[in-house]
Short mmCIF file of C-alpha atoms in Angstrom, two decimals:
data_model
loop_
_atom_site.label_atom_id
_atom_site.label_comp_id
_atom_site.label_asym_id
_atom_site.label_seq_id
_atom_site.Cartn_x
_atom_site.Cartn_y
_atom_site.Cartn_z
CA MET A 1 28.93 11.02 -29.60
CA GLN A 2 29.70 14.03 -31.80
CA THR A 3 27.15 16.63 -32.76
CA LYS A 4 27.43 19.55 -35.11
CA PRO A 5 24.94 22.31 -35.84
CA ALA A 6 22.96 22.06 -39.04
CA THR A 7 20.34 24.17 -40.74
CA GLY A 8 17.11 24.39 -38.80
CA GLY A 9 18.81 23.44 -35.56
CA ARG A 10 19.02 19.76 -36.50
CA GLN A 11 21.82 17.65 -35.14
CA GLU A 12 23.59 15.03 -37.14
CA HIS A 13 24.48 12.19 -34.79
CA MET A 14 27.58 10.17 -35.46
CA ASP A 15 28.80 7.08 -33.62
CA ILE A 16 32.45 7.09 -32.79
CA VAL A 17 33.59 3.48 -32.57
CA LYS A 18 36.99 3.16 -30.97
CA SER A 19 38.96 0.00 -30.74
CA GLY A 20 40.21 0.88 -27.27
CA GLY A 21 36.78 1.69 -25.76
CA ASP A 22 33.59 3.61 -26.42
CA GLY A 23 33.18 7.36 -26.70
CA GLY A 24 32.68 9.79 -23.88
CA SER A 25 29.30 10.80 -22.53
CA GLY A 26 27.25 13.46 -24.17
CA GLY A 27 29.10 13.52 -27.47
CA GLY A 28 32.40 14.75 -26.06
CA ASP A 29 34.61 12.82 -28.50
CA THR A 30 35.71 14.24 -31.81
CA PRO A 31 36.93 12.36 -34.84
CA GLY A 32 40.67 11.89 -34.68
CA ASP A 33 43.42 9.37 -34.37
CA THR A 34 43.68 7.25 -31.24
CA ALA A 35 45.98 4.41 -30.29
CA GLY A 36 43.77 1.93 -32.02
CA GLY A 37 42.52 4.23 -34.76
CA THR A 38 38.97 5.46 -35.24
CA ARG A 39 36.22 5.04 -37.72
CA THR A 40 32.88 6.77 -38.01
CA ARG A 41 29.57 5.75 -39.47
CA ALA A 42 26.25 7.48 -39.77
CA ARG A 43 23.50 6.31 -37.45
CA ALA A 44 19.96 6.19 -38.76
CA ALA A 45 18.16 5.71 -35.44
CA PRO A 46 19.04 5.85 -31.74
CA PRO A 47 19.58 2.57 -29.89
CA PRO A 48 16.95 1.27 -27.48
CA ALA A 49 16.86 3.13 -24.20
CA ARG A 50 18.42 1.20 -21.34
CA GLY A 51 16.10 2.93 -18.90
CA GLY A 52 12.95 1.95 -20.80
CA PHE A 53 12.16 5.36 -22.34
CA VAL A 54 9.65 5.26 -25.17
CA PHE A 55 9.35 8.22 -27.52
CA ASN A 56 5.67 8.40 -28.30
CA ALA A 57 3.79 10.59 -30.75
CA SER A 58 3.54 13.38 -28.19
CA ASP A 59 7.30 13.37 -27.70
CA GLU A 60 7.89 13.45 -31.44
CA GLU A 61 5.58 16.46 -31.72
CA ARG A 62 7.53 18.19 -28.95
CA ARG A 63 10.81 17.45 -30.71
CA ARG A 64 9.46 18.95 -33.91
CA GLY A 65 8.52 22.05 -31.93
CA VAL A 66 12.04 22.19 -30.50
CA ARG A 67 13.52 21.97 -33.98
CA ARG A 68 11.29 24.80 -35.19
CA MET A 69 12.35 27.00 -32.30
CA LYS A 70 16.00 26.10 -32.89
CA ALA A 71 15.58 27.22 -36.48
CA THR A 72 14.01 30.47 -35.32
CA ALA A 73 16.79 31.19 -32.80
CA THR A 74 19.48 30.27 -35.30
CA GLY A 75 17.80 32.37 -37.96
CA LEU A 76 17.81 35.34 -35.61
CA LEU A 77 21.53 34.79 -34.98
CA LEU A 78 22.18 34.75 -38.71
CA LEU A 79 20.04 37.87 -39.10
CA VAL A 80 22.03 39.93 -36.59
CA ALA A 81 25.24 38.61 -38.12
CA LEU A 82 24.06 39.79 -41.53
CA VAL A 83 23.05 43.16 -40.07
CA TYR A 84 26.47 43.49 -38.49
CA VAL A 85 28.23 42.73 -41.77
CA LEU A 86 26.04 45.16 -43.70
CA ALA A 87 26.47 47.90 -41.09
CA LYS A 88 30.23 47.55 -41.12
CA TYR A 89 30.25 47.45 -44.90
CA ALA A 90 28.11 50.59 -45.01
CA GLN A 91 30.54 52.36 -42.68
CA HIS A 92 33.66 51.54 -44.65
CA ALA A 93 32.42 51.24 -48.23
CA TRP A 94 29.71 53.84 -48.38
CA GLY A 95 30.81 56.14 -45.60
CA ALA A 96 27.50 55.84 -43.83
CA GLY A 97 26.78 58.19 -40.99
CA GLY A 98 26.86 57.57 -37.27
CA TRP A 99 23.73 55.44 -37.36
CA ALA A 100 25.73 52.58 -38.87
CA GLY A 101 27.90 52.44 -35.76
CA TYR A 102 24.86 52.13 -33.54
CA VAL A 103 23.46 49.36 -35.72
CA ALA A 104 26.78 47.54 -35.84
CA ALA A 105 27.21 47.76 -32.06
CA ALA A 106 23.72 46.43 -31.44
CA ALA A 107 24.19 43.62 -33.96
CA GLU A 108 27.60 42.73 -32.57
CA ALA A 109 26.31 42.50 -29.00
CA GLY A 110 23.29 40.56 -30.25
CA MET A 111 25.63 37.99 -31.83
CA VAL A 112 27.59 37.71 -28.60
CA GLY A 113 24.42 37.21 -26.58
CA ALA A 114 23.06 34.70 -29.07
CA LEU A 115 26.28 32.69 -29.15
CA ALA A 116 26.64 32.76 -25.37
CA ASP A 117 23.10 31.54 -24.80
CA TRP A 118 23.45 28.96 -27.59
CA PHE A 119 26.49 27.64 -25.76
CA ALA A 120 24.67 27.61 -22.41
CA VAL A 121 21.59 25.85 -23.76
CA THR A 122 23.58 23.34 -25.80
CA ALA A 123 25.91 22.59 -22.88
CA LEU A 124 22.96 21.24 -20.91
CA PHE A 125 22.45 18.34 -23.32
CA ARG A 126 25.73 17.82 -25.21
CA ARG A 127 29.21 19.17 -25.78
CA PRO A 128 29.01 22.24 -28.04
CA LEU A 129 30.69 21.44 -31.37
CA GLY A 130 31.87 18.19 -29.78
CA LEU A 131 34.62 20.01 -27.91
CA PRO A 132 35.61 18.51 -24.53
CA ILE A 133 34.94 21.72 -22.65
CA PRO A 134 34.60 21.27 -18.86
CA HIS A 135 31.14 21.52 -17.33
CA THR A 136 29.30 20.79 -20.56
CA ALA A 137 26.91 17.94 -21.44
CA ILE A 138 25.63 18.44 -17.92
CA ILE A 139 22.54 16.24 -18.08
CA PRO A 140 24.26 13.18 -19.63
CA THR A 141 27.36 13.39 -17.43
CA LYS A 142 25.68 14.50 -14.20
CA LYS A 143 22.53 12.42 -14.56
CA ASP A 144 23.21 10.21 -11.55
CA GLN A 145 24.22 13.16 -9.35
CA LEU A 146 21.07 14.97 -10.42
CA GLY A 147 19.05 11.90 -9.46
CA VAL A 148 20.66 11.80 -6.02
CA SER A 149 20.09 15.53 -5.54
CA LEU A 150 16.48 15.20 -6.67
CA GLY A 151 15.92 12.32 -4.26
CA GLU A 152 17.43 14.31 -1.38
CA PHE A 153 15.35 17.35 -2.32
CA VAL A 154 12.14 15.31 -2.34
CA GLY A 155 13.05 13.62 0.93
CA GLU A 156 13.83 16.88 2.72
CA ASN A 157 11.04 19.05 1.32
CA PHE A 158 8.18 16.65 0.53
CA LEU A 159 8.64 13.70 2.88
CA SER A 160 9.17 15.62 6.10
CA ALA A 161 6.78 14.98 8.97
CA ASP A 162 5.60 18.58 9.15
CA VAL A 163 4.88 18.86 5.42
CA VAL A 164 3.01 15.56 5.27
CA ARG A 165 1.01 16.30 8.40
CA ALA A 166 0.08 19.80 7.23
CA ARG A 167 -0.96 18.56 3.79
CA LEU A 168 -3.08 15.73 5.16
CA HIS A 169 -4.71 18.07 7.68
CA ALA A 170 -5.56 20.53 4.92
CA LEU A 171 -7.29 17.80 2.92
CA GLY A 172 -9.95 17.24 5.61
CA ILE A 173 -9.96 13.51 4.95
CA GLY A 174 -12.38 12.67 7.77
CA GLY A 175 -15.26 14.85 6.59
CA ARG A 176 -14.78 14.06 2.92
CA LEU A 177 -14.55 10.33 3.58
CA GLY A 178 -17.65 10.48 5.77
CA ALA A 179 -19.71 12.30 3.14
CA TRP A 180 -18.54 9.82 0.53
CA LEU A 181 -19.33 6.73 2.60
CA ALA A 182 -22.75 8.06 3.57
CA GLU A 183 -23.90 7.67 -0.04
CA PRO A 184 -25.58 4.24 -0.52
CA GLU A 185 -23.88 3.54 -3.85
CA HIS A 186 -20.46 4.24 -2.34
CA ALA A 187 -21.19 2.01 0.65
CA ASP A 188 -22.26 -0.73 -1.77
CA ARG A 189 -19.03 -0.31 -3.70
CA VAL A 190 -16.85 -0.53 -0.61
CA THR A 191 -18.83 -3.53 0.64
CA ALA A 192 -18.35 -5.30 -2.69
CA GLU A 193 -14.63 -4.56 -2.65
CA LEU A 194 -14.31 -5.85 0.90
CA ALA A 195 -16.23 -8.99 -0.04
CA THR A 196 -13.92 -9.55 -3.01
CA ALA A 197 -10.87 -9.06 -0.81
CA LEU A 198 -12.28 -11.46 1.78
CA ARG A 199 -12.97 -14.13 -0.84
CA GLY A 200 -9.50 -13.68 -2.27
CA ALA A 201 -7.85 -13.99 1.11
CA LEU A 202 -9.86 -17.08 2.02
CA THR A 203 -9.08 -18.64 -1.37
CA VAL A 204 -5.36 -18.03 -1.07
CA LEU A 205 -5.10 -19.51 2.41
CA ARG A 206 -4.44 -23.25 2.53
CA ASP A 207 -6.94 -25.08 4.70
CA SER A 208 -4.33 -27.44 6.13
CA ASP A 209 -2.12 -24.57 7.27
CA VAL A 210 -4.99 -22.62 8.81
CA GLN A 211 -6.40 -25.72 10.50
CA ALA A 212 -3.00 -26.48 12.00
CA VAL A 213 -2.58 -22.92 13.24
CA VAL A 214 -6.13 -22.64 14.58
CA GLY A 215 -6.02 -26.07 16.19
CA GLU A 216 -2.67 -25.41 17.83
CA ALA A 217 -3.80 -21.98 19.04
CA ILE A 218 -7.06 -23.27 20.50
CA THR A 219 -5.36 -26.24 22.16
CA ARG A 220 -2.55 -24.12 23.59
CA ARG A 221 -5.00 -21.54 24.85
CA ALA A 222 -7.25 -24.17 26.40
CA GLU A 223 -4.27 -25.93 28.02
CA SER A 224 -2.89 -22.73 29.52
CA ALA A 225 -6.21 -21.42 30.83
CA GLU A 226 -7.59 -22.97 34.04
CA ILE A 227 -11.28 -23.60 33.49
CA ALA A 228 -12.35 -24.85 36.93
CA PRO A 229 -12.79 -21.42 38.61
CA GLY A 230 -14.75 -20.11 35.65
CA LEU A 231 -16.95 -23.17 35.63
CA GLY A 232 -17.47 -22.80 39.36
CA LYS A 233 -18.55 -19.16 39.09
CA THR A 234 -20.89 -19.96 36.23
CA LEU A 235 -22.43 -22.90 38.09
CA GLU A 236 -22.80 -20.77 41.21
CA ARG A 237 -24.74 -18.10 39.31
CA VAL A 238 -26.90 -20.72 37.59
CA VAL A 239 -27.82 -22.37 40.89
CA ALA A 240 -28.45 -19.02 42.57
CA ASP A 241 -30.83 -18.04 39.76
CA GLY A 242 -32.53 -21.45 39.75
CA GLY A 243 -31.51 -22.03 36.18
CA HIS A 244 -30.64 -25.66 36.93
CA HIS A 245 -34.24 -26.54 37.84
CA ARG A 246 -35.18 -27.09 34.22
CA ALA A 247 -32.32 -29.53 33.85
CA VAL A 248 -33.48 -31.40 36.97
CA ASP A 249 -37.05 -31.41 35.64
CA LEU A 250 -35.87 -32.86 32.36
CA ILE A 251 -33.78 -35.53 34.04
CA CYS A 252 -36.65 -36.55 36.33
CA ALA A 253 -39.10 -36.71 33.43
CA LYS A 254 -36.73 -38.79 31.33
CA ALA A 255 -35.99 -41.09 34.28
CA HIS A 256 -39.72 -41.57 34.92
CA ASP A 257 -40.39 -42.39 31.28
CA TRP A 258 -37.50 -44.83 31.20
CA LEU A 259 -38.69 -46.61 34.33
CA VAL A 260 -42.20 -46.94 32.93
CA THR A 261 -40.88 -48.37 29.69
CA HIS A 262 -38.22 -50.64 31.19
CA GLY A 263 -39.96 -51.89 34.37
CA ASP A 264 -39.21 -55.55 33.58
CA SER A 265 -35.52 -54.76 33.16
CA VAL A 266 -35.40 -53.11 36.58
CA MET A 267 -37.12 -56.06 38.27
CA ASP A 268 -34.89 -58.56 36.46
CA ALA A 269 -31.82 -56.64 37.63
CA VAL A 270 -33.03 -56.73 41.25
CA GLN A 271 -33.86 -60.44 41.06
CA GLY A 272 -30.54 -61.20 39.44
CA GLY A 273 -28.71 -59.71 42.42
CA ALA A 274 -30.65 -61.72 45.01
CA PRO A 275 -28.97 -64.65 46.87
CA GLY A 276 -29.45 -68.04 45.29
CA TRP A 277 -31.02 -69.59 48.37
CA THR A 278 -34.03 -67.20 48.43
CA PRO A 279 -37.25 -68.50 46.87
CA ARG A 280 -38.15 -67.24 43.46
CA PHE A 281 -41.46 -65.65 44.49
CA VAL A 282 -39.63 -63.72 47.23
CA ASP A 283 -37.23 -62.33 44.65
CA ARG A 284 -40.15 -61.28 42.48
CA LYS A 285 -41.87 -59.62 45.42
CA ILE A 286 -38.68 -57.73 46.34
CA GLY A 287 -38.05 -56.70 42.72
CA ASP A 288 -41.61 -55.51 42.30
CA ARG A 289 -41.43 -53.55 45.56
CA VAL A 290 -38.09 -51.93 44.64
CA TYR A 291 -39.39 -50.97 41.22
CA LYS A 292 -42.57 -49.43 42.61
CA GLU A 293 -40.65 -47.48 45.29
CA LEU A 294 -38.15 -46.25 42.72
CA LEU A 295 -40.94 -45.21 40.35
CA ARG A 296 -42.79 -43.48 43.21
CA PHE A 297 -39.62 -41.63 44.24
CA VAL A 298 -38.92 -40.41 40.70
CA THR A 299 -42.57 -39.44 40.18
CA GLU A 300 -42.66 -37.44 43.40
CA MET A 301 -39.36 -35.79 42.58
CA ARG A 302 -40.70 -34.89 39.14
CA ASP A 303 -43.99 -33.50 40.41
CA MET A 304 -42.89 -31.84 43.68
CA PRO A 305 -40.63 -28.76 43.31
CA GLY A 306 -40.00 -28.84 47.07
CA HIS A 307 -38.98 -32.50 47.17
CA PRO A 308 -36.10 -33.18 49.61
CA ALA A 309 -34.09 -34.82 46.84
CA ARG A 310 -34.27 -31.63 44.80
CA GLY A 311 -32.95 -29.73 47.79
CA ALA A 312 -30.12 -32.25 48.05
CA VAL A 313 -29.31 -31.63 44.38
CA ASP A 314 -29.26 -27.88 45.03
CA ARG A 315 -26.88 -28.34 47.97
CA PHE A 316 -24.65 -30.66 45.96
CA LEU A 317 -24.39 -28.22 43.05
CA THR A 318 -23.71 -25.34 45.44
CA ASP A 319 -20.93 -27.27 47.17
CA PHE A 320 -19.50 -28.42 43.83
CA ALA A 321 -19.45 -24.84 42.53
CA ALA A 322 -17.54 -23.78 45.64
CA ASP A 323 -15.08 -26.68 45.29
CA LEU A 324 -14.43 -25.76 41.64
CA GLN A 325 -13.37 -22.30 42.77
CA SER A 326 -11.45 -23.07 45.94
CA ASP A 327 -10.71 -26.78 46.37
CA THR A 328 -7.27 -27.63 44.97
CA ALA A 329 -7.98 -31.32 44.48
CA THR A 330 -11.24 -30.68 42.60
CA ARG A 331 -9.60 -28.10 40.37
CA ALA A 332 -6.72 -30.45 39.59
CA ARG A 333 -9.12 -33.24 38.65
CA VAL A 334 -11.03 -30.91 36.32
CA GLU A 335 -7.77 -29.86 34.63
CA ARG A 336 -6.76 -33.50 34.13
CA ILE A 337 -10.14 -34.28 32.60
CA LYS A 338 -9.79 -31.22 30.34
CA SER A 339 -6.35 -32.35 29.13
CA GLU A 340 -7.60 -35.86 28.46
CA ILE A 341 -10.53 -34.51 26.44
CA LEU A 342 -8.32 -32.17 24.41
CA ALA A 343 -5.89 -34.98 23.65
CA ARG A 344 -8.57 -37.16 22.08
CA GLY A 345 -8.44 -37.38 18.31
CA GLU A 346 -12.15 -36.75 17.96
CA VAL A 347 -11.82 -33.39 19.71
CA GLN A 348 -8.85 -32.39 17.55
CA ASP A 349 -10.85 -33.29 14.45
CA VAL A 350 -13.72 -31.10 15.63
CA ILE A 351 -11.33 -28.19 16.24
CA ALA A 352 -9.76 -28.62 12.81
CA SER A 353 -13.11 -28.88 11.07
CA ALA A 354 -14.27 -25.65 12.68
CA TRP A 355 -12.12 -23.65 10.23
CA THR A 356 -13.64 -25.43 7.24
CA ALA A 357 -17.13 -24.62 8.44
CA VAL A 358 -16.26 -21.00 9.21
CA ARG A 359 -14.49 -20.57 5.85
CA SER A 360 -17.43 -21.98 3.91
CA MET A 361 -19.85 -19.79 5.83
CA MET A 362 -17.78 -16.64 5.24
CA ILE A 363 -17.34 -17.29 1.50
CA SER A 364 -21.04 -17.93 1.09
CA ALA A 365 -21.89 -14.76 2.99
CA ALA A 366 -19.38 -12.72 0.98
CA GLU A 367 -20.81 -13.91 -2.34
CA ASP A 368 -24.44 -13.29 -1.41
CA GLU A 369 -25.31 -9.61 -1.82
CA GLN A 370 -28.29 -10.04 0.50
CA SER A 371 -26.44 -11.97 3.19
CA GLU A 372 -26.60 -10.74 6.75
CA LEU A 373 -22.85 -10.14 6.72
CA ARG A 374 -22.87 -7.83 3.70
CA LEU A 375 -26.02 -6.04 4.79
CA ARG A 376 -24.53 -5.36 8.21
CA VAL A 377 -21.23 -4.21 6.71
CA ARG A 378 -23.07 -1.88 4.33
CA SER A 379 -25.20 -0.51 7.15
CA SER A 380 -22.15 -0.03 9.36
CA LEU A 381 -20.28 1.81 6.60
CA MET A 382 -23.19 4.17 5.97
CA SER A 383 -23.59 4.77 9.69
CA LEU A 384 -19.86 5.43 10.03
CA GLY A 385 -19.99 7.80 7.06
CA ALA A 386 -22.90 9.74 8.54
CA ARG A 387 -21.06 10.10 11.85
CA LEU A 388 -17.82 11.11 10.17
CA ALA A 389 -19.60 13.75 8.11
CA THR A 390 -21.00 15.49 11.20
CA ASP A 391 -18.89 14.49 14.21
CA GLY A 392 -15.85 16.75 14.46
CA ARG A 393 -14.25 14.73 17.25
CA LEU A 394 -14.48 11.53 15.23
CA GLN A 395 -13.03 13.34 12.21
CA ASP A 396 -10.10 14.57 14.28
CA LYS A 397 -9.51 11.10 15.70
CA LEU A 398 -9.53 9.45 12.26
CA GLU A 399 -7.35 12.14 10.72
CA GLY A 400 -4.94 11.79 13.64
CA TRP A 401 -4.64 8.05 12.99
CA ILE A 402 -4.09 8.58 9.28
CA GLU A 403 -1.57 11.36 9.80
CA GLY A 404 0.32 9.30 12.35
CA ALA A 405 0.43 6.26 10.07
CA VAL A 406 1.54 8.22 7.00
CA VAL A 407 4.12 10.21 8.94
CA TYR A 408 5.51 6.98 10.38
CA VAL A 409 5.81 5.47 6.90
CA VAL A 410 7.46 8.49 5.27
CA THR A 411 9.88 9.08 8.14
CA THR A 412 10.77 5.43 8.64
CA TYR A 413 11.07 4.53 4.97
CA ARG A 414 12.17 7.90 3.58
CA THR A 415 15.45 6.46 2.34
CA GLU A 416 13.70 3.61 0.56
CA ILE A 417 11.19 6.00 -1.02
CA THR A 418 13.81 8.44 -2.27
CA SER A 419 15.98 5.56 -3.50
CA LEU A 420 13.18 4.86 -5.97
CA ILE A 421 14.02 8.21 -7.57
CA THR A 422 17.79 7.83 -7.45
CA ASP A 423 17.80 4.22 -8.63
CA THR A 424 15.35 4.96 -11.43
CA VAL A 425 17.38 7.91 -12.68
CA ALA A 426 20.58 5.87 -12.40
CA GLY A 427 19.01 3.20 -14.59
CA TRP A 428 18.16 5.62 -17.38
CA ASP A 429 20.29 5.78 -20.49
CA ALA A 430 22.21 9.08 -20.47
CA GLU A 431 21.60 9.93 -24.12
CA HIS A 432 17.92 9.09 -24.06
CA THR A 433 17.47 10.96 -20.80
CA SER A 434 18.98 14.03 -22.40
CA ARG A 435 16.80 13.65 -25.50
CA LYS A 436 13.66 13.13 -23.41
CA ILE A 437 14.29 16.20 -21.25
CA GLU A 438 15.19 18.29 -24.27
CA ALA A 439 11.94 17.27 -25.95
CA HIS A 440 9.99 18.57 -22.95
CA ILE A 441 11.84 21.81 -22.14
CA GLY A 442 13.93 22.47 -25.24
CA ARG A 443 11.34 24.73 -26.86
CA ASP A 444 11.33 27.07 -23.85
CA LEU A 445 15.12 26.98 -23.74
CA GLN A 446 15.26 28.26 -27.31
CA PHE A 447 13.47 31.38 -26.13
CA ILE A 448 16.52 31.95 -23.92
CA ARG A 449 18.60 32.12 -27.10
CA ILE A 450 16.12 34.52 -28.67
CA ASN A 451 15.97 36.65 -25.54
CA GLY A 452 19.75 36.60 -25.30
CA THR A 453 20.00 37.92 -28.84
CA VAL A 454 17.51 40.71 -28.20
CA VAL A 455 18.83 41.64 -24.75
CA GLY A 456 22.41 41.50 -26.01
CA ALA A 457 21.57 43.82 -28.89
CA LEU A 458 19.82 46.28 -26.59
CA ALA A 459 22.68 46.14 -24.08
CA GLY A 460 25.22 46.68 -26.83
CA LEU A 461 23.25 49.60 -28.20
CA LEU A 462 22.98 51.12 -24.72
CA ILE A 463 26.68 50.72 -24.00
CA TYR A 464 27.64 52.16 -27.40
CA THR A 465 25.26 55.07 -26.91
CA ILE A 466 26.68 55.86 -23.47
CA SER A 467 30.24 55.62 -24.75
CA GLN A 468 29.41 57.95 -27.62
CA ALA A 469 27.66 60.36 -25.28
CA PHE A 470 30.73 60.63 -23.05
CA GLY A 471 33.09 60.80 -26.02
CA ALA A 472 34.72 57.42 -25.42
#
């Protein structure tokens, strides 16, 4: 790329197409003969940016501002050059007095300052006059190094644990979050967002996968956990509190009702078990007597809380509860029964279907704004917000968690975070990067040229004045 100054600070861009390879970065090549020859052609528009830069209307306005300031700085350079020529001409042609020397010295130094600062500013973005001068076209040629340096600077000065912790602490996240959550509309908003996230998560999950995971987890957990001691302790507490009496009452009542309804069946069963040589009427008498005694026993047991049979049930349950906790054989039998039950297909189907029921229930609750789930979440958020807004200890605890999490992320993944900067800069097109940066800071850089002209002129005037004062 070759650039040459033009009126108004405009640059005429030329492509240098070489048969042996493309031109150097930043416009360092100049037209001339090479091994394969060269040819030049005017370029109407820049090629698309490899790094994805887009020059929008704002950028174009900035570039116009840069061009105006370039014209101003260049005009000032031409002005001091003209003043220098006129001052020198006045000295030699008209024999002007000593003032012409002062003017010429100031103008001469102003030209030097203007040219020096023009060179410095231009060298940032391209090679001045296309000359391959070392350490010019800094941005195009050093773009990747600048990206690495910028990434290291950000990592060392912005992603350090102390800086992040101090900044987060200064924000007072706990109190501000609490005051925000305490507002009903904000709690509603967070609740709605959580409901949306929950629905999305439940929709994404495949039922078959979740059912398999849940079923396997429940089965493995149930297989590994011994249930007999727990059952024994529970049964022991139930018996001690008399909680089993209602179950005994229910069983006795149901047994009484069944006997009343199925009396003929009981007598037929007794008669069917009698020897064949006994007379039929004897069998009926025995069956009737057995049925009446059985009905009387069940009725008494139902109606008498202190019935001996009830006491026997209490003693049996107490002994069974003790065996469940301490008897090895009883515990082993319970575990075998548990394994057999878990292995049955019906039980596995129930375990698998539990996820479907839970999923349906959760989706329905998430979609209903007046569901118990959403109302409780909303209430909990508002309560948490109110506590956070006033409880300093809770604020400190929350802020400590947040600071610890953020510090862990930035210290653990600092390289990955800074690589986003270095990789992004490395992916930018050198020319378009230079043009983009120049559009943003070029106008201010032109003031350096103007200041250099003015400061140079003043310095030259001062030096000339001192030299004249001391008779140099």
